Short mmCIF file of C-alpha atoms (C1' of nucleotides) in Angstrom, two decimals:
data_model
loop_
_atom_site.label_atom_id
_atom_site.label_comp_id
_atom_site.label_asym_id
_atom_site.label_seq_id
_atom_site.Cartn_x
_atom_site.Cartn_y
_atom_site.Cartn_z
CA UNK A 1 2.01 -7.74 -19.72
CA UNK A 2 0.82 -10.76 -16.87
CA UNK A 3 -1.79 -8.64 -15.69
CA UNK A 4 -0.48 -5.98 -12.74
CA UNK A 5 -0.73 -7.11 -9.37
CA UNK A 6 -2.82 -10.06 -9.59
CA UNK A 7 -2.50 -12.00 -6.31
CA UNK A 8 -0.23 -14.83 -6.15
CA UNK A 9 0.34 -16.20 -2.76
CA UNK A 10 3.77 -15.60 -1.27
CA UNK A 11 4.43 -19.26 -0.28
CA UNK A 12 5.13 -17.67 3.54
CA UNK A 13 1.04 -17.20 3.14
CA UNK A 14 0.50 -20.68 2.32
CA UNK A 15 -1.28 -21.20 5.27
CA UNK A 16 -3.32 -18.23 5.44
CA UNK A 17 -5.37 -18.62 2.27
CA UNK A 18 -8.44 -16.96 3.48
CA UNK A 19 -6.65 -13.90 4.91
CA UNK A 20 -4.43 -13.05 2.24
CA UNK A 21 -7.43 -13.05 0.27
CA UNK A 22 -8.84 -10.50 2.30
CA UNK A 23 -5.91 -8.48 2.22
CA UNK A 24 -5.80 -8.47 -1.45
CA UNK A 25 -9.36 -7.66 -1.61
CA UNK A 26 -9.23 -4.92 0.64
CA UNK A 27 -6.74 -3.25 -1.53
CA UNK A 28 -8.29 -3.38 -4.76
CA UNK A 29 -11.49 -2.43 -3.03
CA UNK A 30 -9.98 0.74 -1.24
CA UNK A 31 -7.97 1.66 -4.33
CA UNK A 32 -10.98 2.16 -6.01
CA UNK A 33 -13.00 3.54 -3.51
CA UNK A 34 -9.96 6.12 -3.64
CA UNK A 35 -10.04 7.27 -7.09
CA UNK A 36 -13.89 7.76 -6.55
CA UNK A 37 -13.54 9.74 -3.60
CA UNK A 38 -10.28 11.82 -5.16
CA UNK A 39 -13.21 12.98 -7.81
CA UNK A 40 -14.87 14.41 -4.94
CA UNK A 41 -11.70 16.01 -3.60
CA UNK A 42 -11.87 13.99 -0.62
CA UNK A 43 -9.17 11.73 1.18
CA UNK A 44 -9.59 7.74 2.00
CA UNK A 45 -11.19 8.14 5.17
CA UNK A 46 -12.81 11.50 5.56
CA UNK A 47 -16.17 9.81 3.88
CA UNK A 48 -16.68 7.78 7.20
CA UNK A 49 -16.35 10.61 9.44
CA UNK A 50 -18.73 13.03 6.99
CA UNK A 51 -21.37 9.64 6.59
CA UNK A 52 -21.34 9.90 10.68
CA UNK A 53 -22.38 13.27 10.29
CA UNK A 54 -25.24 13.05 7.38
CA UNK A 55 -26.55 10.30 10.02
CA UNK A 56 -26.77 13.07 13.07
CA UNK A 57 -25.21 16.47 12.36
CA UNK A 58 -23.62 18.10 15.20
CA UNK A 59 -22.22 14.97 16.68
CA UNK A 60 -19.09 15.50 18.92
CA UNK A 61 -15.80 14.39 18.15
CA UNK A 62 -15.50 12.00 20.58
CA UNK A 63 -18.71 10.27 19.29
CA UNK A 64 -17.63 10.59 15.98
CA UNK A 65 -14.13 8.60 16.68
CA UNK A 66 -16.19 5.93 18.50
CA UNK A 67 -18.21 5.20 15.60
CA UNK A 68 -15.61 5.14 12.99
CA UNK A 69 -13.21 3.52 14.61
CA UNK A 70 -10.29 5.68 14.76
CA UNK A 71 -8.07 6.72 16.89
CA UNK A 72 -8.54 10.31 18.54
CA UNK A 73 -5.74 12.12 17.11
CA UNK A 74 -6.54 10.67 13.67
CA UNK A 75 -10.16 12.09 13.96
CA UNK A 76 -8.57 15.68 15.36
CA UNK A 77 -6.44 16.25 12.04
CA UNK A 78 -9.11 14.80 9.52
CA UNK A 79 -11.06 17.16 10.97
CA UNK A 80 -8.90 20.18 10.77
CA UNK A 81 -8.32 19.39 7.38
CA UNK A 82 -11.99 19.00 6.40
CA UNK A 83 -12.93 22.28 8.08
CA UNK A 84 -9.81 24.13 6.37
CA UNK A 85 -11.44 22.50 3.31
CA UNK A 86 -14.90 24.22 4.34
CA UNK A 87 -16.76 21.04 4.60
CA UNK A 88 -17.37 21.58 8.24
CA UNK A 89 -17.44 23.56 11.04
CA UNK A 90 -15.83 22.71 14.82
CA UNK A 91 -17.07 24.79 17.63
CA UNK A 92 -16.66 24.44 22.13
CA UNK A 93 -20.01 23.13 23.65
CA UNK A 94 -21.37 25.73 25.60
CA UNK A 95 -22.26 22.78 28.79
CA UNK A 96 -18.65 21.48 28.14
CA UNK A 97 -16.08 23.77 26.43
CA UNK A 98 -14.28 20.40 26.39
CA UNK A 99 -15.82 19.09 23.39
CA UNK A 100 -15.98 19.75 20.48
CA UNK A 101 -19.44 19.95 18.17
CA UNK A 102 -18.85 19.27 14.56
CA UNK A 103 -21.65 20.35 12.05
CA UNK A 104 -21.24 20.42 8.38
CA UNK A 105 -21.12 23.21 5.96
CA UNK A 106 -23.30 23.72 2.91
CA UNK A 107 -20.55 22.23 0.84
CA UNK A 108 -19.87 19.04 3.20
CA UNK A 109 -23.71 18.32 2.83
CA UNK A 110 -23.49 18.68 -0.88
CA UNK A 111 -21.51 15.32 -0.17
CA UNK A 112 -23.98 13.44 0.80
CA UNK A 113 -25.88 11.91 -2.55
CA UNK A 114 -22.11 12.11 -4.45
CA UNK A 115 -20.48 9.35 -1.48
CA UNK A 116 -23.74 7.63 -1.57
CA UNK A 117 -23.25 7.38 -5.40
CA UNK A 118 -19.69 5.91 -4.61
CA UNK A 119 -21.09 3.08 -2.10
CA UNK A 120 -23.46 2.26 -4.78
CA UNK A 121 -20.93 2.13 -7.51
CA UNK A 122 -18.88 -0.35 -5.26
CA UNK A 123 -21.06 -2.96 -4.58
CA UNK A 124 -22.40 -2.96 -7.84
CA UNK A 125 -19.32 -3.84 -9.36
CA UNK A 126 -18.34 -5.66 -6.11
CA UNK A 127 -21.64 -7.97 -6.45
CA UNK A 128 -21.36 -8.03 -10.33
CA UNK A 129 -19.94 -11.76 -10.98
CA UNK A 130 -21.93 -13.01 -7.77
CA UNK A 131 -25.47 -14.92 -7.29
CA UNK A 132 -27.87 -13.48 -4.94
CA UNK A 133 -26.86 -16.07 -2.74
CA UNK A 134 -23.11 -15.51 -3.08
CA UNK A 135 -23.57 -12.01 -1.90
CA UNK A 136 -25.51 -13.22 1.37
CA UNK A 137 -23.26 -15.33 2.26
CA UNK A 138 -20.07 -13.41 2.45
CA UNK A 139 -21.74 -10.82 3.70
CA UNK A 140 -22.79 -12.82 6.74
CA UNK A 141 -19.12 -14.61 6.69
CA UNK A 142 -17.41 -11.16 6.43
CA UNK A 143 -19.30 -9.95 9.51
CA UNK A 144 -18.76 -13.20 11.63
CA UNK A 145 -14.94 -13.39 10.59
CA UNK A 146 -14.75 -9.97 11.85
CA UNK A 147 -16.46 -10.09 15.11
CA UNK A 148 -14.00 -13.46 15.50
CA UNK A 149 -10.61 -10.75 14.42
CA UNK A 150 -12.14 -8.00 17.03
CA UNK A 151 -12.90 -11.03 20.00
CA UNK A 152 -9.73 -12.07 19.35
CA UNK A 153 -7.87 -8.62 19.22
CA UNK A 154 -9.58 -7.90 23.07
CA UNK A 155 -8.07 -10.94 24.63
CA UNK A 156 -4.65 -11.28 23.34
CA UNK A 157 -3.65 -7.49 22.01
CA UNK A 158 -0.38 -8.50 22.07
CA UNK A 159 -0.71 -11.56 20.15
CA UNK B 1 -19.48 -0.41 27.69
CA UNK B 2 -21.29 -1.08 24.16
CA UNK B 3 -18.62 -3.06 22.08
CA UNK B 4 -16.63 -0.56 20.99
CA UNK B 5 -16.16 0.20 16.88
CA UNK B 6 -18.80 -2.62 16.28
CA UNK B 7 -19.98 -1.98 12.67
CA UNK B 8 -23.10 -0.05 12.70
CA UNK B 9 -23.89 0.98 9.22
CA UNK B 10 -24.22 4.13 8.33
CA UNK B 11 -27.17 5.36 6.28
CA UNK B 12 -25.26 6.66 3.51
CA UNK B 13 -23.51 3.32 2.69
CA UNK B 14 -26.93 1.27 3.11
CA UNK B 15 -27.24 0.36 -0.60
CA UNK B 16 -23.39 -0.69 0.26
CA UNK B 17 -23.69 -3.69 2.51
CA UNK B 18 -21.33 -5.72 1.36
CA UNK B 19 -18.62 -3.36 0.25
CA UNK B 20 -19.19 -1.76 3.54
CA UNK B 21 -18.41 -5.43 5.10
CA UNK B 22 -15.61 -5.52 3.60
CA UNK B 23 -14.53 -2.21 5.01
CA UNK B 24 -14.65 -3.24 8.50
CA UNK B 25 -13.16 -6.79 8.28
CA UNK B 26 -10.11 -5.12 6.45
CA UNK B 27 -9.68 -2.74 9.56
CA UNK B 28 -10.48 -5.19 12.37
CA UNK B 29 -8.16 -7.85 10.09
CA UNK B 30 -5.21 -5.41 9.42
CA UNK B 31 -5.16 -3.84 12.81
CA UNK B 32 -5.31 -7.69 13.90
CA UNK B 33 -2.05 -8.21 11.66
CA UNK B 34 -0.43 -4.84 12.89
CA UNK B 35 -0.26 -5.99 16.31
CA UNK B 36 1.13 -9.59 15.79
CA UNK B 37 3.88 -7.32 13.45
CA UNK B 38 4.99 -4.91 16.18
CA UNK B 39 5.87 -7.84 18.67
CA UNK B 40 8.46 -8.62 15.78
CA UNK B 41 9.28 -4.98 15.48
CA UNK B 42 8.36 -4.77 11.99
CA UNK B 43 5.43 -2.11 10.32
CA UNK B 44 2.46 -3.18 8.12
CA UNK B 45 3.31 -3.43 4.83
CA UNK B 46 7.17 -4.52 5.47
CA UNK B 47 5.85 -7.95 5.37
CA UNK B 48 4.81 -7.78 2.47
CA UNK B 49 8.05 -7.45 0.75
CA UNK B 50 10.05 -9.58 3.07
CA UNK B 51 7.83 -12.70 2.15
CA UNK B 52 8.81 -12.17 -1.90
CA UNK B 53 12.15 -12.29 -0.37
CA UNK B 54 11.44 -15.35 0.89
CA UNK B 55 9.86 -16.82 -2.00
CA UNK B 56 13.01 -16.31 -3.90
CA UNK B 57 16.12 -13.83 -2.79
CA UNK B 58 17.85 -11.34 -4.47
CA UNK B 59 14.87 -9.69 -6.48
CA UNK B 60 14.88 -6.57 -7.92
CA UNK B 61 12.96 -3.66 -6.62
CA UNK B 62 11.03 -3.49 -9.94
CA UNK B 63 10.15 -7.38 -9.36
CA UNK B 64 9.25 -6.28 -5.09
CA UNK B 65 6.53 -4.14 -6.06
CA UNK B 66 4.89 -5.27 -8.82
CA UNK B 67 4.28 -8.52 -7.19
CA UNK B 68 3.26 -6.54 -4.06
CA UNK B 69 1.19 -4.41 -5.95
CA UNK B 70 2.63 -0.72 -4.31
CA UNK B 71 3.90 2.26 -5.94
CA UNK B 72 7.82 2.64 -5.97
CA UNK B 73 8.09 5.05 -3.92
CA UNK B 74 6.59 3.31 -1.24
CA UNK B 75 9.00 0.30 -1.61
CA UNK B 76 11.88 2.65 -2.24
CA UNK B 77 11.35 4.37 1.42
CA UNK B 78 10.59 0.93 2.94
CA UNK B 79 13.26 -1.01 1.62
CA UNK B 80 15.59 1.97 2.80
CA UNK B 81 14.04 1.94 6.54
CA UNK B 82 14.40 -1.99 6.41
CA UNK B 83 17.98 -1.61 5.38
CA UNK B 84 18.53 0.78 8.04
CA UNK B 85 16.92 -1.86 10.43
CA UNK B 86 19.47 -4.51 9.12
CA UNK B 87 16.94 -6.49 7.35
CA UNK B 88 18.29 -6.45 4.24
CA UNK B 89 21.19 -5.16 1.70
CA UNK B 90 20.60 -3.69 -1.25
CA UNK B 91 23.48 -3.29 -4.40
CA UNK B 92 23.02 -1.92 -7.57
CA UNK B 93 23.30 -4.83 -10.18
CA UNK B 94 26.47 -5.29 -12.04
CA UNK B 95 24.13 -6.17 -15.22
CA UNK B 96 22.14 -2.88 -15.46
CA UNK B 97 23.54 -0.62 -12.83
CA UNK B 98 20.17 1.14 -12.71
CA UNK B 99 18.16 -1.93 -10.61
CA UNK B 100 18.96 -2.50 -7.31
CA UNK B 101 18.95 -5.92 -6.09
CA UNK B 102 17.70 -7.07 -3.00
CA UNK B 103 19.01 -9.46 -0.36
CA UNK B 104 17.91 -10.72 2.83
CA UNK B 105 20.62 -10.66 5.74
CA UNK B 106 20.46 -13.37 8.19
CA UNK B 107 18.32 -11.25 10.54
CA UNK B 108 15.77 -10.62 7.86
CA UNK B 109 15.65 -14.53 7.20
CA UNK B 110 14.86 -14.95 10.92
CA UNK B 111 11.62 -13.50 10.38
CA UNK B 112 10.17 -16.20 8.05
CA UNK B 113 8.57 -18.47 10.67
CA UNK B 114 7.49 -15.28 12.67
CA UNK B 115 5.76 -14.21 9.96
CA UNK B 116 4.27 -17.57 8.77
CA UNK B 117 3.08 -18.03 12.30
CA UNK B 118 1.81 -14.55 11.90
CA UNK B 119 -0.29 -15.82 9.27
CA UNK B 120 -1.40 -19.49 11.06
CA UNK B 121 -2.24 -17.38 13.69
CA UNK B 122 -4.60 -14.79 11.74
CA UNK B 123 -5.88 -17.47 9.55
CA UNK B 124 -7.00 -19.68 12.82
CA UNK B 125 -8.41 -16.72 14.27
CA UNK B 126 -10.38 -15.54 11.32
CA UNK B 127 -12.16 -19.24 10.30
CA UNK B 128 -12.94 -19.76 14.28
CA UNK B 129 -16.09 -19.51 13.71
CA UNK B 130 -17.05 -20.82 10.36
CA UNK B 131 -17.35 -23.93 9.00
CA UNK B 132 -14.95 -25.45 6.17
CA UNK B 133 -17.87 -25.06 3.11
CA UNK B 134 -18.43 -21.20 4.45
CA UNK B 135 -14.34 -21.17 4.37
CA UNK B 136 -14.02 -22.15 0.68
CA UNK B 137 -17.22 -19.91 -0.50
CA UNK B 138 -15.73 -17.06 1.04
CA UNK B 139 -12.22 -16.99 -0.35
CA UNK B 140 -13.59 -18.18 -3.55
CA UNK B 141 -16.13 -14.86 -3.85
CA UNK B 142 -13.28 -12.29 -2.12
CA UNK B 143 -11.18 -13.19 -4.96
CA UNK B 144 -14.08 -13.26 -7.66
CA UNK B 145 -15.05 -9.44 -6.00
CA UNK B 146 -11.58 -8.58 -6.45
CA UNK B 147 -11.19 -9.65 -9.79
CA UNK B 148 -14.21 -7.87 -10.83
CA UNK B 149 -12.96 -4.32 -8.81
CA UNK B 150 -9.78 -4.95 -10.37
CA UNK B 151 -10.91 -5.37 -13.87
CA UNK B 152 -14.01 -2.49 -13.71
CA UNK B 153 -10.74 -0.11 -11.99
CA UNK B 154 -8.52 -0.49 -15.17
CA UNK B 155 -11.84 0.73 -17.76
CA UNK B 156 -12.74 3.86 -15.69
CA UNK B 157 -10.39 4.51 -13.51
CA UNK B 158 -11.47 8.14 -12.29
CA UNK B 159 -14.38 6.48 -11.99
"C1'" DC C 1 -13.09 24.03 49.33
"C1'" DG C 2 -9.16 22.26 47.15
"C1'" DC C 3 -6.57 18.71 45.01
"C1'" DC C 4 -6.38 14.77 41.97
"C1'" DA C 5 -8.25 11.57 38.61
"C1'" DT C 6 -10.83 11.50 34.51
"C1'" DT C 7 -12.24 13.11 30.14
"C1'" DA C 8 -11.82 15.57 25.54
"C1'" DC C 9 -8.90 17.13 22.60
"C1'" DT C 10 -4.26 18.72 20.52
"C1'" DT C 11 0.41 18.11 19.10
"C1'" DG C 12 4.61 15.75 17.73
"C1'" DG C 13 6.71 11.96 15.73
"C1'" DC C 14 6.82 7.96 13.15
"C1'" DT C 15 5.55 4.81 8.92
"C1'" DA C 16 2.43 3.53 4.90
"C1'" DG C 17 0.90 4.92 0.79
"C1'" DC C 18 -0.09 7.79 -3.13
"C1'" DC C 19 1.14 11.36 -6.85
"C1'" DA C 20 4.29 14.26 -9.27
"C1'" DC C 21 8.72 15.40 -10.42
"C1'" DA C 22 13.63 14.62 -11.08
"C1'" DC C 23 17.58 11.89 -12.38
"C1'" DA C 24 20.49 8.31 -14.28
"C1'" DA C 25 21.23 4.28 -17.09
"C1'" DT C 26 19.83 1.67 -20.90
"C1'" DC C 27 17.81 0.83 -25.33
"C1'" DG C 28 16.32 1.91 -29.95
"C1'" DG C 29 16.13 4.13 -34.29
"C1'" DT C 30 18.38 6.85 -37.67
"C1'" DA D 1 27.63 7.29 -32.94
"C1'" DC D 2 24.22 10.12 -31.36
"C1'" DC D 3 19.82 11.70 -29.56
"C1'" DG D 4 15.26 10.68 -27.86
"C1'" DA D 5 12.28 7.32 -25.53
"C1'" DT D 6 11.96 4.04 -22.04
"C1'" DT D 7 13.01 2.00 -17.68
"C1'" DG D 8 14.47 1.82 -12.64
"C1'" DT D 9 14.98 4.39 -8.82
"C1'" DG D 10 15.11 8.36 -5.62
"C1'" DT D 11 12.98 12.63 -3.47
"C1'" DG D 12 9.45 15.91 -1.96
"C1'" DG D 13 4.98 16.68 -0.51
"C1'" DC D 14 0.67 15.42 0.97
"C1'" DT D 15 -2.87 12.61 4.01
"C1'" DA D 16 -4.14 8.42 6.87
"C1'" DG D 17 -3.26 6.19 10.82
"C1'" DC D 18 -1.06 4.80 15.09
"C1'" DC D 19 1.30 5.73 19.71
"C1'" DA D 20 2.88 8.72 23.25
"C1'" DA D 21 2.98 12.89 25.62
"C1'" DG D 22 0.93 17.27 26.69
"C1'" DT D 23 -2.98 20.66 27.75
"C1'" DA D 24 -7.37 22.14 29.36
"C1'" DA D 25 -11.80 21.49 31.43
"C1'" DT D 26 -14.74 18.72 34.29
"C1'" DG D 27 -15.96 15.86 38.15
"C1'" DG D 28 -15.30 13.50 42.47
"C1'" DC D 29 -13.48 12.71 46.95
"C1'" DG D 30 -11.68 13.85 51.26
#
DNA sequence: CGCCATTACTTGGCTAGCCACACAATCGGT
DNA sequence: ACCGATTGTGTGGCTAGCCAAGTAATGGCG
């Protein structure tokens, strides 16, 4: 069977050991955080936005796209979707009819302990072959490699 | 301007530090990539496949995505679009006329040492600002994590 | 006061990626 | 030799995510 999509460098990534590795992670990691969040009937991505919410409900879009890091129109038709879906609620400010004030439903609250549940389930069997110290350390490295990525990203966005 | 889409965790994915690390380094590291890949007018993902082309030309589709680890579909569609693009050929093979072998054209060759720079490039970015010990602990434990998401995603998979 | 730049959001268009379904070729058992 | 199971691929349909262009409301400047 050579077990399915176990990660064998390409020899073009020779080079790039510690990102591939990243890559590779990230998939197996989101692919599972998928099937959790398909229980829930809820799309890759639509967690972050509702988590922004159970922080401070009533948040505006805008503020909502800043903090998750996605682009505008993005935000706009996850949004649609997850009203449509009854999970929230989009309505004008009355200072600013301009923006748009999202507040969540009964149901999209109901979400709240069940994505909490799936964040809890990851790391524990994220962390589950790793030593306390292990886990502190790529946590730190993880952060640091990214702020390096986004640095990098500001200066050169072309390349 | 307060850095924009720096990670602040949300409350709901507190017992999720490290997963949620991993989150945002995937982002900040494939938006990174996606960049570096439109300046060679190629989309996230294509890489992927060209590099097992690389490796060894003339593969199957079948043999494409299980090493890539995507669904056929996906590398049905992209493999078409790349074709389109001139990338590549594909021809049923004379053995089994049901696979389709793949083969790189001259212009999807060309992109080897654009995309191995690509990866020089990312990898030199992403290690800026550790040293070589955190370097080898880090790519050690992402693939131990993904081993162990992997693994714990094949018992339960709906969750 | 009026016009223009800015801001907040929407829409359209594209690809990635998944699932589910459909189809064709091959293989296997009887 | 035939019929069913398997395998390899294609298609449709959905959402995520980006960019680019468009719309509407606000704010600022002359």
């Amino acid at each position: 069977m050579s077990d399915p999509t176990s990660s064998e460098l390409p020899n073009t990534a020779e080079a790039g050991q510690l990102s591939y590795a990243i890559f590779q992670l990230a998939r197996a990691h989101r692919a599972h955080a998928a099937a959790m969040l398909r229980a829930m009937n809820l799309h890759p991505g639509q967690e972050l936005l509702l988590m922004q919410l159970f922080d401070h409900d009533g948040r505006t879009q805008a503020e909502l796209l800043e903090r998750a890091g996605l682009d505008h129109s993005t935000v706009s038709k996850s949004l649609r979707r997850m009203q449509e879906a009854g999970l929230l609620t989009r309505e004008p400010a009355s200072h600013d009819r301009r923006v748009m004030v999202v507040h969540l439903t009964n149901a999209g609250r109901a979400l709240q302990e069940p994505i909490a549940d799936m964040w809890r389930t990851l790391e524990q069997v994220s962390v589950s072959n790793l030593t306390p110290d292990q886990i502190q350390a790529f946590t730190t490295c993880a952060r640091i490699i990214e702020k390096s990525v986004r640095d990098h990203s500001r200066q050169s966005p072309g390349e």
